[in-house]
């Protein structure tokens, strides 16, 4: 059975399918290092700007959220699973203030200073009324994970909160199949973003999934079982520079 056959036909069905994956522990990883190309190129593509407002859509439990905050930026993550928000706040040793976020049918987790936030809910409903515009977007495996039938909704949400001169770093597999995670050619990226952004290829690297671990950050992290996946995958990174 192909992945296309396994993916539910309705948007709500796909959301429930993603949440089911979280409940089953498929996406519950523990990371202790930032993305390789994020750390390598962030200062270069942003010209070392300080105090940026950063969006990380479909962020799961990425350490990148902590990495941005530790460098003096305000970071906003977003994902469907409340367990992801709970895990990353625990890892960062921050006590969350939890508020309802009805516009995304979910919740907002934030720290006392307000520079570390995580929206739990439907990202397709994310808009500038929640956090205004952003200076930087880190799309690390987010757009490529969205079913192509939902891509327009994802793009609408991201493009709607890109501030003037916003910079986006976008990462996805070098090779893709008929379903998610998708690969994008440079031509496809220009079709998706070229009307507002200049598209620049940065680099690629091989990510080893055995570097990810599962388990509570207060316990011994155990390696995930990746026997059903390719253990190593080549990832490509692009920079999108909004023109105005």
Coordinates of C-alpha atoms in Angstrom, one line a residue:
X1 CA 0.0 0.0 0.0
X2 CA 1.4 3.4 -1.0
X3 CA 1.6 6.4 1.4
X4 CA -1.0 8.1 -0.7
X5 CA -3.4 5.3 0.1
X6 CA -2.7 5.4 3.8
X7 CA -3.2 9.2 4.2
X8 CA -6.8 10.2 5.1
X9 CA -8.9 12.0 2.5
X10 CA -10.1 14.9 4.7
X11 CA -8.1 17.7 6.4
X12 CA -9.5 16.7 9.8
X13 CA -8.6 13.1 9.1
X14 CA -5.0 14.1 8.3
X15 CA -4.8 16.1 11.5
X16 CA -6.2 13.2 13.6
X17 CA -3.7 10.9 11.8
X18 CA -0.8 13.2 12.8
X19 CA -2.0 13.3 16.4
X20 CA -2.3 9.5 16.5
X21 CA 1.3 9.3 15.4
X22 CA 2.2 11.5 18.4
X23 CA 0.2 9.3 20.7
X24 CA 2.0 6.3 19.4
X25 CA 5.4 7.9 20.0
X26 CA 6.3 8.2 16.3
X27 CA 7.4 11.8 16.5
X28 CA 8.4 12.0 20.1
X29 CA 12.2 12.7 19.8
X30 CA 14.7 14.3 22.1
X31 CA 17.3 16.5 20.5
X32 CA 20.3 18.2 22.1
X33 CA 21.8 20.0 19.2
X34 CA 20.5 22.6 16.6
X35 CA 20.1 21.7 13.0
X36 CA 23.4 21.4 11.3
X37 CA 22.8 23.9 8.5
X38 CA 20.8 26.2 10.8
X39 CA 23.9 26.6 13.0
X40 CA 26.2 26.9 10.0
X41 CA 24.3 29.5 8.1
X42 CA 22.0 31.5 10.4
X43 CA 24.5 34.3 11.3
X44 CA 25.4 34.6 7.6
X45 CA 21.9 34.8 6.1
X46 CA 20.7 37.2 8.9
X47 CA 23.9 39.4 8.9
X48 CA 24.2 38.7 12.6
X49 CA 21.0 40.5 13.5
X50 CA 20.0 40.5 17.1
X51 CA 16.7 40.3 18.8
X52 CA 14.8 38.8 15.9
X53 CA 11.3 37.4 16.1
X54 CA 11.5 33.8 14.9
X55 CA 8.8 31.4 13.8
X56 CA 9.3 27.6 13.7
X57 CA 6.2 26.0 12.2
X58 CA 5.4 22.3 12.9
X59 CA 8.4 22.3 15.2
X60 CA 7.7 19.1 17.2
X61 CA 10.4 18.9 20.0
X62 CA 13.3 20.5 18.1
X63 CA 16.2 21.8 20.1
X64 CA 16.3 24.7 17.7
X65 CA 13.6 26.5 19.7
X66 CA 16.0 26.6 22.7
X67 CA 18.9 27.5 20.5
X68 CA 17.2 30.6 19.1
X69 CA 16.1 31.7 22.6
X70 CA 19.6 31.3 24.1
X71 CA 20.9 33.6 21.4
X72 CA 18.6 36.4 22.5
X73 CA 15.8 36.0 19.9
X74 CA 12.1 35.7 20.6
X75 CA 10.9 32.3 19.3
X76 CA 7.4 31.0 18.5
X77 CA 6.9 27.3 17.8
X78 CA 3.7 25.7 16.6
X79 CA 2.6 22.1 16.4
X80 CA -0.5 19.9 16.9
X81 CA 0.7 17.9 19.9
X82 CA 0.5 19.3 23.4
X83 CA 3.0 16.7 24.5
X84 CA 5.6 18.4 22.3
X85 CA 5.1 21.7 24.1
X86 CA 5.3 20.0 27.5
X87 CA 8.5 18.2 26.5
X88 CA 10.3 21.2 25.2
X89 CA 9.4 23.4 28.1
X90 CA 10.6 20.7 30.4
X91 CA 13.9 20.3 28.5
X92 CA 14.5 24.1 28.6
X93 CA 13.6 24.1 32.4
X94 CA 10.9 26.7 31.9
X95 CA 7.6 26.8 33.8
X96 CA 4.9 27.4 31.2
X97 CA 2.0 29.8 31.5
X98 CA -0.8 28.1 29.6
X99 CA -3.6 30.1 27.9
X100 CA -6.4 29.2 25.6
X101 CA -5.9 30.0 21.9
X102 CA -9.4 29.6 20.4
X103 CA -8.4 31.0 17.0
X104 CA -6.3 27.9 16.3
X105 CA -8.5 25.6 18.4
X106 CA -5.8 25.0 20.9
X107 CA -3.5 26.5 23.6
X108 CA -0.5 28.8 24.0
X109 CA 2.4 27.8 26.2
X110 CA 4.8 30.7 27.1
X111 CA 7.4 31.5 29.6
X112 CA 7.2 34.3 32.1
X113 CA 9.3 36.7 29.9
X114 CA 7.3 35.9 26.8
X115 CA 10.3 35.2 24.6
X116 CA 9.7 31.5 24.4
X117 CA 6.2 30.5 23.1
X118 CA 4.6 27.4 21.7
X119 CA 1.2 27.3 20.0
X120 CA -0.6 23.9 20.3
X121 CA -3.3 23.6 17.6
X122 CA -4.1 23.9 13.9
X123 CA -1.2 25.8 12.3
X124 CA -3.3 26.4 9.2
X125 CA -5.3 28.9 11.3
X126 CA -2.2 30.7 12.5
X127 CA -2.2 34.4 11.5
X128 CA -0.7 37.8 12.4
X129 CA -3.4 38.6 14.9
X130 CA -1.6 36.1 17.2
X131 CA 2.0 37.3 17.1
X132 CA 2.3 39.9 14.4
X133 CA 4.9 39.6 11.7
X134 CA 8.2 37.6 11.9
X135 CA 11.8 38.5 10.9
X136 CA 12.9 34.9 10.4
X137 CA 11.1 31.6 9.6
X138 CA 12.9 28.2 10.2
X139 CA 11.0 25.6 8.1
X140 CA 12.9 22.5 9.1
X141 CA 11.0 19.6 7.5
X142 CA 7.6 21.4 7.9
X143 CA 6.4 22.2 4.5
X144 CA 7.7 18.9 3.1
X145 CA 5.7 17.0 5.8
X146 CA 2.4 18.7 4.9
X147 CA 0.2 16.7 2.6
X148 CA 0.1 18.4 -0.9
X149 CA -3.6 18.8 -0.6
X150 CA -3.1 21.0 2.5
X151 CA -0.1 22.9 1.1
X152 CA -2.1 26.0 0.1
X153 CA -3.3 26.4 3.6
X154 CA 0.2 26.0 5.0
X155 CA 1.6 28.5 2.6
X156 CA -1.2 31.0 3.4
X157 CA -0.4 30.8 7.1
X158 CA 3.4 31.2 6.6
X159 CA 3.3 33.9 4.0
X160 CA 0.7 35.8 6.0
X161 CA 3.1 36.4 8.9
X162 CA 6.3 37.1 7.0
X163 CA 7.4 40.6 7.9
X164 CA 9.3 43.1 5.7
X165 CA 12.6 41.6 4.5
X166 CA 11.8 38.4 6.3
X167 CA 14.3 35.6 5.8
X168 CA 13.3 32.0 5.6
X169 CA 15.5 28.9 5.8
X170 CA 13.8 25.9 4.3
X171 CA 15.0 22.3 4.7
X172 CA 13.7 19.1 3.1
X173 CA 14.9 15.8 1.7
X174 CA 17.1 15.8 -1.4
X175 CA 15.0 12.9 -2.7
X176 CA 11.3 12.3 -2.2
X177 CA 8.6 9.9 -3.2
X178 CA 5.0 10.2 -4.1
X179 CA 4.0 11.4 -0.6
X180 CA 5.4 13.2 2.4
X181 CA 8.1 14.1 3.1
X182 CA 8.3 15.8 -0.3
X183 CA 11.3 17.0 -2.2
X184 CA 11.1 20.4 -3.9
X185 CA 13.1 21.5 -6.9
X186 CA 14.4 25.1 -7.1
X187 CA 11.9 25.7 -9.8
X188 CA 9.1 24.5 -7.5
X189 CA 10.3 26.8 -4.7
X190 CA 10.3 29.7 -7.1
X191 CA 6.7 28.9 -8.0
X192 CA 5.7 28.8 -4.4
X193 CA 7.7 31.8 -3.1
X194 CA 9.2 33.5 -6.1
X195 CA 6.6 36.3 -6.3
X196 CA 7.8 37.7 -3.0
X197 CA 11.2 36.1 -2.3
X198 CA 14.5 35.5 -3.9
X199 CA 15.4 31.8 -3.7
X200 CA 19.0 30.8 -2.9
X201 CA 20.4 27.3 -2.5
X202 CA 22.7 27.0 0.5
X203 CA 23.9 23.5 1.1
X204 CA 23.1 19.9 1.8
X205 CA 24.2 17.3 4.4
X206 CA 23.5 13.8 5.5
X207 CA 21.4 13.5 8.7
X208 CA 21.7 10.3 10.7
X209 CA 18.4 9.5 12.5
X210 CA 20.2 7.5 15.1
X211 CA 21.4 10.9 16.6
X212 CA 17.8 11.4 17.7
X213 CA 16.6 9.8 20.9
X214 CA 13.3 9.1 22.5
X215 CA 12.4 9.4 26.1
X216 CA 12.0 11.9 28.9
X217 CA 14.7 14.5 29.3
X218 CA 14.9 13.6 33.0
X219 CA 15.5 10.0 32.2
X220 CA 18.1 8.1 30.2
X221 CA 17.2 8.8 26.6
X222 CA 17.0 5.7 24.5
X223 CA 17.8 5.4 20.8
X224 CA 14.7 5.3 18.6
X225 CA 14.0 2.2 16.6
X226 CA 14.4 3.4 13.0
X227 CA 14.4 0.0 11.4
X228 CA 11.3 0.9 9.3
X229 CA 13.0 4.1 7.9
X230 CA 16.2 4.9 6.0
X231 CA 18.6 5.7 8.9
X232 CA 20.4 8.4 6.9
X233 CA 18.9 11.0 4.7
X234 CA 20.3 13.8 2.6
X235 CA 18.8 17.1 3.4
X236 CA 18.9 20.3 1.3
X237 CA 18.7 23.8 2.7
X238 CA 17.5 26.9 0.9
X239 CA 17.3 30.6 1.9
X240 CA 14.3 32.7 0.9
X241 CA 14.8 36.4 1.2
X242 CA 11.6 38.5 1.1
X243 CA 12.1 41.5 -1.1
X244 CA 10.0 44.0 1.0

